PDB file of C-alpha atoms in Angstrom:
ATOM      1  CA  UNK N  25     -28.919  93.560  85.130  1.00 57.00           C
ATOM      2  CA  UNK N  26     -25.871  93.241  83.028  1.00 80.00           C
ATOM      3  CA  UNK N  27     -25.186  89.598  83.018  1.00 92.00           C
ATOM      4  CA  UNK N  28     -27.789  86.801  83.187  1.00 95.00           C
ATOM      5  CA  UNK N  29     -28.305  83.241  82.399  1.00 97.00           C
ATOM      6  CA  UNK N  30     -27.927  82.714  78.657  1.00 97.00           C
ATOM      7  CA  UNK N  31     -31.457  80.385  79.154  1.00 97.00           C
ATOM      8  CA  UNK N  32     -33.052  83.638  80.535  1.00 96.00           C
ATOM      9  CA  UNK N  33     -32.570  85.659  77.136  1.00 97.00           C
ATOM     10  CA  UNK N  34     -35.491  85.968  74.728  1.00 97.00           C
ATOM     11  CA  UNK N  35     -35.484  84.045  71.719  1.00 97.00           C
ATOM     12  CA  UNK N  36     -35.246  87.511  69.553  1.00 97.00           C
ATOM     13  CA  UNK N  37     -31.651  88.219  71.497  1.00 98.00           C
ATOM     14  CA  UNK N  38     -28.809  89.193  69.000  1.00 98.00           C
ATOM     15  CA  UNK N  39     -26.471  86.648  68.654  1.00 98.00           C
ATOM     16  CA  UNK N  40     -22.470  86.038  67.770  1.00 98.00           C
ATOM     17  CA  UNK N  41     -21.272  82.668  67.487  1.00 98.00           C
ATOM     18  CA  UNK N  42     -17.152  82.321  67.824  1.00 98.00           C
ATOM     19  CA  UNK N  43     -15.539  79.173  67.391  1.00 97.00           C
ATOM     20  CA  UNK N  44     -12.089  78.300  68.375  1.00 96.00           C
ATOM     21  CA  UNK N  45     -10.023  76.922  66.150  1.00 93.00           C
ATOM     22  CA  UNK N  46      -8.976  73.898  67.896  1.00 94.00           C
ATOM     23  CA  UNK N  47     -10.531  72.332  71.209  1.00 96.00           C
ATOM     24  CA  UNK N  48      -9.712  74.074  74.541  1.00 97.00           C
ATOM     25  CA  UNK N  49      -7.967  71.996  76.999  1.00 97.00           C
ATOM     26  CA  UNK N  50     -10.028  72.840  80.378  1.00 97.00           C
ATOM     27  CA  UNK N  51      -7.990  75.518  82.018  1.00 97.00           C
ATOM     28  CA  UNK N  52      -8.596  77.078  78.639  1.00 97.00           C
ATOM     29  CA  UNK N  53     -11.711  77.526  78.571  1.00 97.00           C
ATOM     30  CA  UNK N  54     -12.011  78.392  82.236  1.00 98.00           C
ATOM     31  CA  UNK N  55      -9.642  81.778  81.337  1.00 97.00           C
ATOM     32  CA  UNK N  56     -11.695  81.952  78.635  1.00 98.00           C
ATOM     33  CA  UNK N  57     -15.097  82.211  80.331  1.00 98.00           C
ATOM     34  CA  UNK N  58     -13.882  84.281  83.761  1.00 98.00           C
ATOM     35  CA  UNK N  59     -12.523  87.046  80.893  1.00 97.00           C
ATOM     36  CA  UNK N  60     -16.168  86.928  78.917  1.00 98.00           C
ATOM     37  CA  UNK N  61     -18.033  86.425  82.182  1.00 98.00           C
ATOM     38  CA  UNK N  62     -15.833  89.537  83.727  1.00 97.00           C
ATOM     39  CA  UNK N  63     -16.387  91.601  80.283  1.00 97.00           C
ATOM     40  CA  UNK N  64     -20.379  91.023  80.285  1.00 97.00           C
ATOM     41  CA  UNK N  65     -20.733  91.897  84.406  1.00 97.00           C
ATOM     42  CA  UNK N  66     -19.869  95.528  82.829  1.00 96.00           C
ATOM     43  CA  UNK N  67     -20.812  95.309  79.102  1.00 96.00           C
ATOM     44  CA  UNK N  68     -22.572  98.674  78.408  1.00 95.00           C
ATOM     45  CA  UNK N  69     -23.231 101.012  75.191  1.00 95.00           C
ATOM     46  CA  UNK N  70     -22.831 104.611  75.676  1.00 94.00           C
ATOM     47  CA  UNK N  71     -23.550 104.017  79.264  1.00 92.00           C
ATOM     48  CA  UNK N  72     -26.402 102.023  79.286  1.00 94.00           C
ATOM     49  CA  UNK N  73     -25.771  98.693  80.390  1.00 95.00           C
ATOM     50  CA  UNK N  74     -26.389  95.529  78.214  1.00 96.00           C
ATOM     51  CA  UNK N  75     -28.444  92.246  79.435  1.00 96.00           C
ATOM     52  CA  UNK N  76     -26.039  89.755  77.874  1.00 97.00           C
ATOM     53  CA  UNK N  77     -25.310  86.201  78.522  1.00 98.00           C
ATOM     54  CA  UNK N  78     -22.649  83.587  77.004  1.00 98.00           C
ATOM     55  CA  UNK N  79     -22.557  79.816  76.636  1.00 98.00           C
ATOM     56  CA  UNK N  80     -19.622  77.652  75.663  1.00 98.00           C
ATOM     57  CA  UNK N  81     -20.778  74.174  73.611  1.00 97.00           C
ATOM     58  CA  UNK N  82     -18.172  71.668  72.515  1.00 96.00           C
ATOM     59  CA  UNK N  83     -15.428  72.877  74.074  1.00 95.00           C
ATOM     60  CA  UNK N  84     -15.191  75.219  70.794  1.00 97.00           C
ATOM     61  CA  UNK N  85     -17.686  77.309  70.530  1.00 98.00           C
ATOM     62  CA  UNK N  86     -18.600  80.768  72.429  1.00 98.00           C
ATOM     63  CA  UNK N  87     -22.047  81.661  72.147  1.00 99.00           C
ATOM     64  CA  UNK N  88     -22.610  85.378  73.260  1.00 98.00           C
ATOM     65  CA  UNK N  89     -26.132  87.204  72.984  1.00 98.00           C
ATOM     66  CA  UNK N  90     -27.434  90.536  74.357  1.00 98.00           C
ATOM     67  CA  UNK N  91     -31.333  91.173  74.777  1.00 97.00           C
ATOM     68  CA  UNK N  92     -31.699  94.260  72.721  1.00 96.00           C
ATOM     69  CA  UNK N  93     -35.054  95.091  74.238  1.00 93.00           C
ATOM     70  CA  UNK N  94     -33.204  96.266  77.607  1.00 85.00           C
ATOM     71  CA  UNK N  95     -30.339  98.399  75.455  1.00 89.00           C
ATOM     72  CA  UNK N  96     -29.558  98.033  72.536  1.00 93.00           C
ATOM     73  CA  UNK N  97     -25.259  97.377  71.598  1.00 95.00           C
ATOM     74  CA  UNK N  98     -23.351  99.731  70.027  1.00 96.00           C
ATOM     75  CA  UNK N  99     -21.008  99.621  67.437  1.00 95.00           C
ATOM     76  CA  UNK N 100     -17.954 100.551  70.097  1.00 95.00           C
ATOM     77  CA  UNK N 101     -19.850  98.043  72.502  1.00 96.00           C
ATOM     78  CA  UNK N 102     -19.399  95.340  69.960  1.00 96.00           C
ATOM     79  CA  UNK N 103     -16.027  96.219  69.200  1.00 97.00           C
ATOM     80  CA  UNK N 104     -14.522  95.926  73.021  1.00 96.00           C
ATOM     81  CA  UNK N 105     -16.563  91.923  72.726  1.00 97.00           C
ATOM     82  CA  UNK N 106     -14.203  91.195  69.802  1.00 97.00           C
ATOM     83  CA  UNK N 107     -11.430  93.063  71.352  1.00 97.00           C
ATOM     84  CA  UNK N 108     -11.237  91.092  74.738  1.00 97.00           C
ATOM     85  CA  UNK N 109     -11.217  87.775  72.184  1.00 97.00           C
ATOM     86  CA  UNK N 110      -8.433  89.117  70.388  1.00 97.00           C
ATOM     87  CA  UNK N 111      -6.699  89.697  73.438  1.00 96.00           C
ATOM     88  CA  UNK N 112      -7.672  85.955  74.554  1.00 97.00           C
ATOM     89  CA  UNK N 113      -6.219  85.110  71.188  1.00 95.00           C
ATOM     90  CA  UNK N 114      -3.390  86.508  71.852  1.00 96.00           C
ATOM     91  CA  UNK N 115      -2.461  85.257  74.725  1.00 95.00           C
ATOM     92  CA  UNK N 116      -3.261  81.830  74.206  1.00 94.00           C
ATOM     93  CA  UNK N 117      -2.358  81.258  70.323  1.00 94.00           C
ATOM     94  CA  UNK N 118      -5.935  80.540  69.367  1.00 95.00           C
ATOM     95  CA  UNK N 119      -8.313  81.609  66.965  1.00 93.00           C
ATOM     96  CA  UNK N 120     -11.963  82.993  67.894  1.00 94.00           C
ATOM     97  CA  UNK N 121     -12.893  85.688  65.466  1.00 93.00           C
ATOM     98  CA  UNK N 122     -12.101  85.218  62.217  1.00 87.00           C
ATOM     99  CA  UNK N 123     -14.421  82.590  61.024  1.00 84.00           C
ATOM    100  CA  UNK N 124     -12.578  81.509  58.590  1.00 86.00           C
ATOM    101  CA  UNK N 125     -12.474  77.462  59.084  1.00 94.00           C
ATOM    102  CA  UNK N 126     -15.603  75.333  58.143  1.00 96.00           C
ATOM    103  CA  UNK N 127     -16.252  73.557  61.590  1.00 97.00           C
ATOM    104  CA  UNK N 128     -18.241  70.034  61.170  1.00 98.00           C
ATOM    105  CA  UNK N 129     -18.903  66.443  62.619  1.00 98.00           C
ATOM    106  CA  UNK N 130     -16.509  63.662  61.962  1.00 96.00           C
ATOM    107  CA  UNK N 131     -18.034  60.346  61.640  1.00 93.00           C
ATOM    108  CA  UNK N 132     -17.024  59.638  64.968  1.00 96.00           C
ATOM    109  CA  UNK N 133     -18.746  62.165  66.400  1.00 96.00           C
ATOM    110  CA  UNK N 134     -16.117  64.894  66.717  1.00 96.00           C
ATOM    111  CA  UNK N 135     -15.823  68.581  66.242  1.00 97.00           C
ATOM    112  CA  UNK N 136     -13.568  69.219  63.563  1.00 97.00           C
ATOM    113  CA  UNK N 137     -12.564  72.548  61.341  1.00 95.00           C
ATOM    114  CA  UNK N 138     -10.954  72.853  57.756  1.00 96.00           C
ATOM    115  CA  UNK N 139     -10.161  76.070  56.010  1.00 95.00           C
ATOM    116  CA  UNK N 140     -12.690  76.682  53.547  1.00 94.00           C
ATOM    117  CA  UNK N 141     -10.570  75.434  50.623  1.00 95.00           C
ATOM    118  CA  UNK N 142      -9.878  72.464  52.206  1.00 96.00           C
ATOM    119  CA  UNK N 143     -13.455  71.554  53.364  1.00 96.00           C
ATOM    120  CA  UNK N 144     -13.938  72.143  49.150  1.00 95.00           C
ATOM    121  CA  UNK N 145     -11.605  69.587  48.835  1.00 96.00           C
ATOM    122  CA  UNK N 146     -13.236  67.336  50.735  1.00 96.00           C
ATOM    123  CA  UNK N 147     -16.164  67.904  49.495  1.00 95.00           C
ATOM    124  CA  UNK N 148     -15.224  67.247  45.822  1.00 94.00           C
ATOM    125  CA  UNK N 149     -13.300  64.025  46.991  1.00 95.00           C
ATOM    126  CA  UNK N 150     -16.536  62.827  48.755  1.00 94.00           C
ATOM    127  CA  UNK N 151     -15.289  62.706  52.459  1.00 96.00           C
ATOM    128  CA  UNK N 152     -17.914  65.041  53.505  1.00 96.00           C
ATOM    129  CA  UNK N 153     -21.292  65.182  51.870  1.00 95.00           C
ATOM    130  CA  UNK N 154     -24.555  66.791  51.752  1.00 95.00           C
ATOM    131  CA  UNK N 155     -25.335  64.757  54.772  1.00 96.00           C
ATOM    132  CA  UNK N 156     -22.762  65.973  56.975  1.00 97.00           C
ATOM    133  CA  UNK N 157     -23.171  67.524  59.950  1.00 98.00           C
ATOM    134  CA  UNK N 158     -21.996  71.325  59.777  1.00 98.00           C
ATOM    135  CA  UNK N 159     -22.195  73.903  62.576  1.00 97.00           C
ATOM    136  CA  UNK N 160     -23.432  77.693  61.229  1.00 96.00           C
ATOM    137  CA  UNK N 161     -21.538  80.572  62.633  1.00 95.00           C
ATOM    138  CA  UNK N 162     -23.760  82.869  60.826  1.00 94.00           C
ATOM    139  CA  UNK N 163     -26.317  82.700  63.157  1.00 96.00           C
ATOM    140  CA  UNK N 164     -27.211  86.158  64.461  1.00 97.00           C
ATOM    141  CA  UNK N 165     -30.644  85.403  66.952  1.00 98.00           C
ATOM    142  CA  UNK N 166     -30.911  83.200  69.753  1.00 98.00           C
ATOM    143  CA  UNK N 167     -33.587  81.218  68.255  1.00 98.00           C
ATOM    144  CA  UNK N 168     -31.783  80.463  65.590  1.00 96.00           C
ATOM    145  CA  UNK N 169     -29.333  77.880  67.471  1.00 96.00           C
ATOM    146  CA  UNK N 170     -32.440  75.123  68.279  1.00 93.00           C
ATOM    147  CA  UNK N 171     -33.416  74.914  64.606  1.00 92.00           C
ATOM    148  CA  UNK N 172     -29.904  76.018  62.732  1.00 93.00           C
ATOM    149  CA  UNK N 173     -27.063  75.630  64.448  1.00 97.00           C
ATOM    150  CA  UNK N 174     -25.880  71.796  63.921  1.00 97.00           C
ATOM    151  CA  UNK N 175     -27.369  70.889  60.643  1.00 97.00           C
ATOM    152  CA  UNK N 176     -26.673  68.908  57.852  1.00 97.00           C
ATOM    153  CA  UNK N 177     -24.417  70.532  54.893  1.00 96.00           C
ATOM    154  CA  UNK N 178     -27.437  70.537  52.880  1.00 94.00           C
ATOM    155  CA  UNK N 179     -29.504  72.689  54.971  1.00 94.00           C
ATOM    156  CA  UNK N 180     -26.940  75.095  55.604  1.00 92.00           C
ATOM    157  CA  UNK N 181     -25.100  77.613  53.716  1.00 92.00           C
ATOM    158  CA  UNK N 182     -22.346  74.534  52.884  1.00 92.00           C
ATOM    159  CA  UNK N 183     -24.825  73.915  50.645  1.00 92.00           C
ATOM    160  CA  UNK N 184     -24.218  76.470  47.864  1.00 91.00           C
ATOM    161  CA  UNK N 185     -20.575  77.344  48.974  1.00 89.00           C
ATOM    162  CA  UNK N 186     -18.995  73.544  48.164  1.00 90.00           C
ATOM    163  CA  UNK N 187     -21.643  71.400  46.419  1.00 86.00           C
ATOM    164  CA  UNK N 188     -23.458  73.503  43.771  1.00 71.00           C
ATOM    165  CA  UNK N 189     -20.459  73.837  41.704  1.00 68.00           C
ATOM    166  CA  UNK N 190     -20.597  69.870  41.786  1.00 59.00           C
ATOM    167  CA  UNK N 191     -23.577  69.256  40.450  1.00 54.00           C
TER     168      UNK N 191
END
């Protein structure tokens, strides 16, 4: 059963979170999701196939997660995931793997992403604090996302990366 419903994974599946670096205009994200969909239909380590699932949220973010109780990846099996997003990178002069923006929520409400040194800026100049929502790509479990995933800065990792030095 290589691909399922990303719903239908146990809470203990492993979990990568990619963000894009901008938001994907629709026919984006459909190319986006036929090439992961296509990609998990024969996802496999050393033969073996791999239950995985994906889910895209806020028309940025690419949630992918494998139940390691059926097989569990492989380090090659994990490399061809971040090689067909390089490839979708490529071809579409976005950003998905290299986590390297701090992604967050506007006071309007939007999705937005600074490079890290920026997002210090920011911080330092007070237009984003402790309160502000943040979005962790760190996660690495399924269960994770309900309790960690869209949190304020203070609950997150933000925390000690752009306020301690503040204080």
């Amino acid at each position: 059963m290589p691909r399922t419903e990303f719903d239908a994974l146990p809470d203990d599946a492993r979990l990568w979170v990619f963000s894009s670096s901008r938001p994907l205009a629709p026919d984006e994200s459909e190319a986006l999701l036929t090439r992961v969909d296509g990609f998990l239909d024969g996802w496999n380590a050393h033969g073996h196939p791999l239950t995985g699932a994906r889910e895209w949220r806020e028309h940025r973010f690419l949630l992918v997660a494998v139940d390691e109780a059926s097989a569990p990846p492989s380090g090659c099996s994990i490399d061809a995931l971040h090689r067909i997003l390089k490839e979708y990178e490529a071809s579409r002069g976005v950003g998905m793997t290299d986590h390297a923006d701090v992604l967050y929520r506007d006071g309007d409400g939007a999705v937005r992403s600074a490079p890290r040194l920026d997002f210090a800026r920011m911080a330092k100049a007070g237009e984003v604090g402790l309160d502000t929502p943040v979005f962790d790509t760190t996660l690495t479990r399924k269960a994770d996302l309900a309790t960690g995933f869209e949190v304020p800065a203070t609950a997150a990792w933000h925390r000690r990366a752009f306020w301690l030095q503040l204080t």
